[in-house]
């Protein structure tokens, strides 16, 4: 009896051991196969060793969907490469923006992406980062940053954005229109867009600016809505034909005011796009005819790739402009399904897709860190 019990216990122990060994072997095999998926042969040394990087993305403007998309694009691309990525937006507060950069310098980040730095203080901030041996990429920031060695200045092709949108206004209004201009000074992209606008006005004397408004704040769209509502009261039907909005926060406020006033004969030609914008453009009776844009999520991703190349010690350009696209209301409203930033690529050719600065070693890291 005791012999039989001992035999059963012994067999049970052996079986358990074999099971555990099998599980252990299976796990090792899986890990081994995972490691076999990628070869780090051509991956830059710091990343091949698993050092990774700690990145801070700091943006001056905020409170809008475009900012959220941009930050998401940078964060997702960085994390896909195995980086730690922290983001911050100052929501238009200059003091908070500069404080965030100063604080980040004390937090031992390897690289920084600075968005919408528009003053001399930004140049001083970035110089301090570079002097501390940090890598920096900027987006839509002051051009004086080009004087700092090693810094890459990226932007949307603002000249193309303004040209695409305003040319459509001229075409659809047949060169004769009374328009309102929604624009705010002081931001590099706005300065570039305004240069195109002023030139177009000279070339097309039949286009007359009768009103303008512009403020950059946490509630830009609300303030714009109120301002445009006042304009519509001032200019009855036949006295205002179109609105040129150089920022989607302006355009969405204008669209809401026009809808409330029942003045859909006033057409909007805008710049930038977001989920909220697309919802407004595809709404029945919307006055928003065209918007020119670059995918904000892609901008964030491309900025992160350039920064990764800097950290790898690879050559990067001093400047880089992202290509613009024109999106029409007709395209959006013809879709059989609701259009958003995720499926816009199925409507606008080439939207949200770019292999710029995506090196083969980045694909290796993405495969390695893929969840």
PDB file of N, CA and C in Angstrom, residues 274-330:
ATOM      1  N   UNK A 274      -9.213  68.969 -38.375  1.00  0.00           N
ATOM      2  CA  UNK A 274      -9.271  68.118 -37.180  1.00  0.00           C
ATOM      3  C   UNK A 274     -10.585  67.345 -37.236  1.00  0.00           C
ATOM      4  N   UNK A 275     -10.801  66.480 -36.262  1.00  0.00           N
ATOM      5  CA  UNK A 275     -12.059  65.729 -36.225  1.00  0.00           C
ATOM      6  C   UNK A 275     -13.260  66.664 -36.094  1.00  0.00           C
ATOM      7  N   UNK A 276     -13.117  67.686 -35.245  1.00  0.00           N
ATOM      8  CA  UNK A 276     -14.217  68.641 -35.068  1.00  0.00           C
ATOM      9  C   UNK A 276     -14.493  69.393 -36.372  1.00  0.00           C
ATOM     10  N   UNK A 277     -13.421  69.724 -37.097  1.00  0.00           N
ATOM     11  CA  UNK A 277     -13.579  70.421 -38.380  1.00  0.00           C
ATOM     12  C   UNK A 277     -14.320  69.543 -39.385  1.00  0.00           C
ATOM     13  N   UNK A 278     -13.909  68.291 -39.471  1.00  0.00           N
ATOM     14  CA  UNK A 278     -14.522  67.376 -40.432  1.00  0.00           C
ATOM     15  C   UNK A 278     -16.001  67.169 -40.126  1.00  0.00           C
ATOM     16  N   UNK A 279     -16.329  67.126 -38.859  1.00  0.00           N
ATOM     17  CA  UNK A 279     -17.731  66.999 -38.465  1.00  0.00           C
ATOM     18  C   UNK A 279     -18.532  68.205 -38.939  1.00  0.00           C
ATOM     19  N   UNK A 280     -17.928  69.374 -38.818  1.00  0.00           N
ATOM     20  CA  UNK A 280     -18.604  70.602 -39.247  1.00  0.00           C
ATOM     21  C   UNK A 280     -18.713  70.664 -40.768  1.00  0.00           C
ATOM     22  N   UNK A 281     -17.639  70.311 -41.476  1.00  0.00           N
ATOM     23  CA  UNK A 281     -17.632  70.383 -42.939  1.00  0.00           C
ATOM     24  C   UNK A 281     -18.673  69.459 -43.562  1.00  0.00           C
ATOM     25  N   UNK A 282     -18.857  68.266 -42.959  1.00  0.00           N
ATOM     26  CA  UNK A 282     -19.793  67.309 -43.557  1.00  0.00           C
ATOM     27  C   UNK A 282     -21.231  67.491 -43.084  1.00  0.00           C
ATOM     28  N   UNK A 283     -21.464  68.442 -42.194  1.00  0.00           N
ATOM     29  CA  UNK A 283     -22.826  68.703 -41.735  1.00  0.00           C
ATOM     30  C   UNK A 283     -23.656  69.303 -42.874  1.00  0.00           C
ATOM     31  N   UNK A 284     -24.895  68.929 -42.927  1.00  0.00           N
ATOM     32  CA  UNK A 284     -25.786  69.429 -43.978  1.00  0.00           C
ATOM     33  C   UNK A 284     -25.906  70.947 -43.883  1.00  0.00           C
ATOM     34  N   UNK A 285     -25.737  71.630 -45.016  1.00  0.00           N
ATOM     35  CA  UNK A 285     -25.858  73.077 -45.050  1.00  0.00           C
ATOM     36  C   UNK A 285     -24.638  73.825 -44.553  1.00  0.00           C
ATOM     37  N   UNK A 286     -23.540  73.108 -44.293  1.00  0.00           N
ATOM     38  CA  UNK A 286     -22.326  73.773 -43.807  1.00  0.00           C
ATOM     39  C   UNK A 286     -21.794  74.746 -44.857  1.00  0.00           C
ATOM     40  N   UNK A 287     -21.281  75.866 -44.388  1.00  0.00           N
ATOM     41  CA  UNK A 287     -20.741  76.886 -45.292  1.00  0.00           C
ATOM     42  C   UNK A 287     -19.244  76.714 -45.534  1.00  0.00           C
ATOM     43  N   UNK A 288     -18.633  75.730 -44.887  1.00  0.00           N
ATOM     44  CA  UNK A 288     -17.185  75.510 -44.976  1.00  0.00           C
ATOM     45  C   UNK A 288     -16.880  74.738 -46.262  1.00  0.00           C
ATOM     46  N   UNK A 289     -16.423  75.429 -47.288  1.00  0.00           N
ATOM     47  CA  UNK A 289     -16.260  74.841 -48.621  1.00  0.00           C
ATOM     48  C   UNK A 289     -14.959  74.071 -48.815  1.00  0.00           C
ATOM     49  N   UNK A 290     -13.861  74.651 -48.359  1.00  0.00           N
ATOM     50  CA  UNK A 290     -12.542  74.030 -48.546  1.00  0.00           C
ATOM     51  C   UNK A 290     -11.659  74.283 -47.323  1.00  0.00           C
ATOM     52  N   UNK A 291     -10.758  73.358 -47.081  1.00  0.00           N
ATOM     53  CA  UNK A 291      -9.698  73.604 -46.108  1.00  0.00           C
ATOM     54  C   UNK A 291      -8.410  72.970 -46.620  1.00  0.00           C
ATOM     55  N   UNK A 292      -7.323  73.688 -46.456  1.00  0.00           N
ATOM     56  CA  UNK A 292      -6.007  73.175 -46.852  1.00  0.00           C
ATOM     57  C   UNK A 292      -5.291  72.735 -45.580  1.00  0.00           C
ATOM     58  N   UNK A 293      -4.646  71.577 -45.621  1.00  0.00           N
ATOM     59  CA  UNK A 293      -4.096  71.067 -44.369  1.00  0.00           C
ATOM     60  C   UNK A 293      -2.967  70.060 -44.563  1.00  0.00           C
ATOM     61  N   UNK A 294      -2.262  69.832 -43.479  1.00  0.00           N
ATOM     62  CA  UNK A 294      -1.303  68.741 -43.343  1.00  0.00           C
ATOM     63  C   UNK A 294      -1.762  67.937 -42.126  1.00  0.00           C
ATOM     64  N   UNK A 295      -1.689  66.632 -42.207  1.00  0.00           N
ATOM     65  CA  UNK A 295      -2.119  65.788 -41.097  1.00  0.00           C
ATOM     66  C   UNK A 295      -1.306  66.122 -39.842  1.00  0.00           C
ATOM     67  N   UNK A 296      -1.925  66.672 -38.788  1.00  0.00           N
ATOM     68  CA  UNK A 296      -1.174  67.065 -37.596  1.00  0.00           C
ATOM     69  C   UNK A 296      -0.513  65.883 -36.882  1.00  0.00           C
ATOM     70  N   UNK A 297      -1.150  64.734 -36.943  1.00  0.00           N
ATOM     71  CA  UNK A 297      -0.567  63.548 -36.316  1.00  0.00           C
ATOM     72  C   UNK A 297       0.718  63.136 -37.039  1.00  0.00           C
ATOM     73  N   UNK A 298       0.697  63.259 -38.360  1.00  0.00           N
ATOM     74  CA  UNK A 298       1.886  62.940 -39.153  1.00  0.00           C
ATOM     75  C   UNK A 298       3.010  63.936 -38.861  1.00  0.00           C
ATOM     76  N   UNK A 299       2.648  65.201 -38.662  1.00  0.00           N
ATOM     77  CA  UNK A 299       3.665  66.198 -38.340  1.00  0.00           C
ATOM     78  C   UNK A 299       4.406  65.796 -37.069  1.00  0.00           C
ATOM     79  N   UNK A 300       3.651  65.416 -36.048  1.00  0.00           N
ATOM     80  CA  UNK A 300       4.263  64.984 -34.794  1.00  0.00           C
ATOM     81  C   UNK A 300       5.170  63.787 -34.987  1.00  0.00           C
ATOM     82  N   UNK A 301       4.729  62.835 -35.812  1.00  0.00           N
ATOM     83  CA  UNK A 301       5.521  61.624 -36.062  1.00  0.00           C
ATOM     84  C   UNK A 301       6.811  61.945 -36.801  1.00  0.00           C
ATOM     85  N   UNK A 302       6.727  62.787 -37.818  1.00  0.00           N
ATOM     86  CA  UNK A 302       7.918  63.152 -38.598  1.00  0.00           C
ATOM     87  C   UNK A 302       8.915  63.925 -37.730  1.00  0.00           C
ATOM     88  N   UNK A 303       8.406  64.819 -36.893  1.00  0.00           N
ATOM     89  CA  UNK A 303       9.281  65.541 -35.967  1.00  0.00           C
ATOM     90  C   UNK A 303      10.046  64.569 -35.074  1.00  0.00           C
ATOM     91  N   UNK A 304       9.361  63.538 -34.606  1.00  0.00           N
ATOM     92  CA  UNK A 304       9.999  62.552 -33.736  1.00  0.00           C
ATOM     93  C   UNK A 304      11.054  61.747 -34.487  1.00  0.00           C
ATOM     94  N   UNK A 305      10.800  61.425 -35.738  1.00  0.00           N
ATOM     95  CA  UNK A 305      11.793  60.680 -36.534  1.00  0.00           C
ATOM     96  C   UNK A 305      13.072  61.509 -36.717  1.00  0.00           C
ATOM     97  N   UNK A 306      12.894  62.795 -37.007  1.00  0.00           N
ATOM     98  CA  UNK A 306      14.071  63.658 -37.180  1.00  0.00           C
ATOM     99  C   UNK A 306      14.872  63.716 -35.884  1.00  0.00           C
ATOM    100  N   UNK A 307      14.161  63.818 -34.757  1.00  0.00           N
ATOM    101  CA  UNK A 307      14.844  63.862 -33.468  1.00  0.00           C
ATOM    102  C   UNK A 307      15.578  62.549 -33.203  1.00  0.00           C
ATOM    103  N   UNK A 308      14.973  61.431 -33.572  1.00  0.00           N
ATOM    104  CA  UNK A 308      15.611  60.127 -33.391  1.00  0.00           C
ATOM    105  C   UNK A 308      16.904  60.034 -34.197  1.00  0.00           C
ATOM    106  N   UNK A 309      16.891  60.581 -35.399  1.00  0.00           N
ATOM    107  CA  UNK A 309      18.094  60.582 -36.225  1.00  0.00           C
ATOM    108  C   UNK A 309      19.190  61.437 -35.582  1.00  0.00           C
ATOM    109  N   UNK A 310      18.817  62.529 -34.983  1.00  0.00           N
ATOM    110  CA  UNK A 310      19.807  63.359 -34.286  1.00  0.00           C
ATOM    111  C   UNK A 310      20.435  62.582 -33.127  1.00  0.00           C
ATOM    112  N   UNK A 311      19.602  61.896 -32.365  1.00  0.00           N
ATOM    113  CA  UNK A 311      20.100  61.124 -31.226  1.00  0.00           C
ATOM    114  C   UNK A 311      21.006  59.983 -31.679  1.00  0.00           C
ATOM    115  N   UNK A 312      20.757  59.510 -32.894  1.00  0.00           N
ATOM    116  CA  UNK A 312      21.581  58.430 -33.458  1.00  0.00           C
ATOM    117  C   UNK A 312      22.870  58.955 -34.078  1.00  0.00           C
ATOM    118  N   UNK A 313      23.016  60.280 -34.101  1.00  0.00           N
ATOM    119  CA  UNK A 313      24.214  60.875 -34.675  1.00  0.00           C
ATOM    120  C   UNK A 313      24.177  60.969 -36.185  1.00  0.00           C
ATOM    121  N   UNK A 314      22.976  60.876 -36.766  1.00  0.00           N
ATOM    122  CA  UNK A 314      22.847  60.922 -38.217  1.00  0.00           C
ATOM    123  C   UNK A 314      22.556  62.347 -38.697  1.00  0.00           C
ATOM    124  N   UNK A 315      22.835  62.581 -39.954  1.00  0.00           N
ATOM    125  CA  UNK A 315      22.641  63.909 -40.534  1.00  0.00           C
ATOM    126  C   UNK A 315      21.157  64.224 -40.668  1.00  0.00           C
ATOM    127  N   UNK A 316      20.795  65.460 -40.342  1.00  0.00           N
ATOM    128  CA  UNK A 316      19.413  65.933 -40.470  1.00  0.00           C
ATOM    129  C   UNK A 316      19.420  67.308 -41.139  1.00  0.00           C
ATOM    130  N   UNK A 317      18.332  67.672 -41.803  1.00  0.00           N
ATOM    131  CA  UNK A 317      18.299  68.976 -42.483  1.00  0.00           C
ATOM    132  C   UNK A 317      18.092  70.125 -41.502  1.00  0.00           C
ATOM    133  N   UNK A 318      18.449  71.317 -41.938  1.00  0.00           N
ATOM    134  CA  UNK A 318      18.213  72.496 -41.093  1.00  0.00           C
ATOM    135  C   UNK A 318      16.735  72.866 -41.098  1.00  0.00           C
ATOM    136  N   UNK A 319      16.074  72.678 -42.233  1.00  0.00           N
ATOM    137  CA  UNK A 319      14.643  72.970 -42.336  1.00  0.00           C
ATOM    138  C   UNK A 319      13.932  71.842 -43.081  1.00  0.00           C
ATOM    139  N   UNK A 320      12.639  71.706 -42.802  1.00  0.00           N
ATOM    140  CA  UNK A 320      11.833  70.720 -43.536  1.00  0.00           C
ATOM    141  C   UNK A 320      10.373  71.163 -43.513  1.00  0.00           C
ATOM    142  N   UNK A 321       9.761  71.222 -44.715  1.00  0.00           N
ATOM    143  CA  UNK A 321       8.351  71.583 -44.856  1.00  0.00           C
ATOM    144  C   UNK A 321       7.531  70.351 -45.227  1.00  0.00           C
ATOM    145  N   UNK A 322       6.412  70.174 -44.536  1.00  0.00           N
ATOM    146  CA  UNK A 322       5.531  69.048 -44.840  1.00  0.00           C
ATOM    147  C   UNK A 322       4.514  69.450 -45.896  1.00  0.00           C
ATOM    148  N   UNK A 323       4.284  68.568 -46.840  1.00  0.00           N
ATOM    149  CA  UNK A 323       3.447  68.859 -48.009  1.00  0.00           C
ATOM    150  C   UNK A 323       1.979  69.041 -47.642  1.00  0.00           C
ATOM    151  N   UNK A 324       1.348  70.027 -48.252  1.00  0.00           N
ATOM    152  CA  UNK A 324      -0.049  70.358 -47.976  1.00  0.00           C
ATOM    153  C   UNK A 324      -1.015  69.669 -48.936  1.00  0.00           C
ATOM    154  N   UNK A 325      -2.243  69.480 -48.461  1.00  0.00           N
ATOM    155  CA  UNK A 325      -3.323  68.914 -49.282  1.00  0.00           C
ATOM    156  C   UNK A 325      -4.539  69.826 -49.215  1.00  0.00           C
ATOM    157  N   UNK A 326      -5.371  69.775 -50.257  1.00  0.00           N
ATOM    158  CA  UNK A 326      -6.620  70.543 -50.267  1.00  0.00           C
ATOM    159  C   UNK A 326      -7.788  69.575 -50.095  1.00  0.00           C
ATOM    160  N   UNK A 327      -8.644  69.867 -49.138  1.00  0.00           N
ATOM    161  CA  UNK A 327      -9.793  69.013 -48.833  1.00  0.00           C
ATOM    162  C   UNK A 327     -11.063  69.794 -49.149  1.00  0.00           C
ATOM    163  N   UNK A 328     -11.935  69.206 -49.952  1.00  0.00           N
ATOM    164  CA  UNK A 328     -13.168  69.894 -50.332  1.00  0.00           C
ATOM    165  C   UNK A 328     -14.371  69.333 -49.584  1.00  0.00           C
ATOM    166  N   UNK A 329     -15.342  70.197 -49.381  1.00  0.00           N
ATOM    167  CA  UNK A 329     -16.594  69.774 -48.772  1.00  0.00           C
ATOM    168  C   UNK A 329     -17.276  68.714 -49.638  1.00  0.00           C
ATOM    169  N   UNK A 330     -17.169  68.860 -50.936  1.00  0.00           N
ATOM    170  CA  UNK A 330     -17.783  67.903 -51.857  1.00  0.00           C
ATOM    171  C   UNK A 330     -17.222  66.495 -51.633  1.00  0.00           C
TER     172      UNK A 330
END
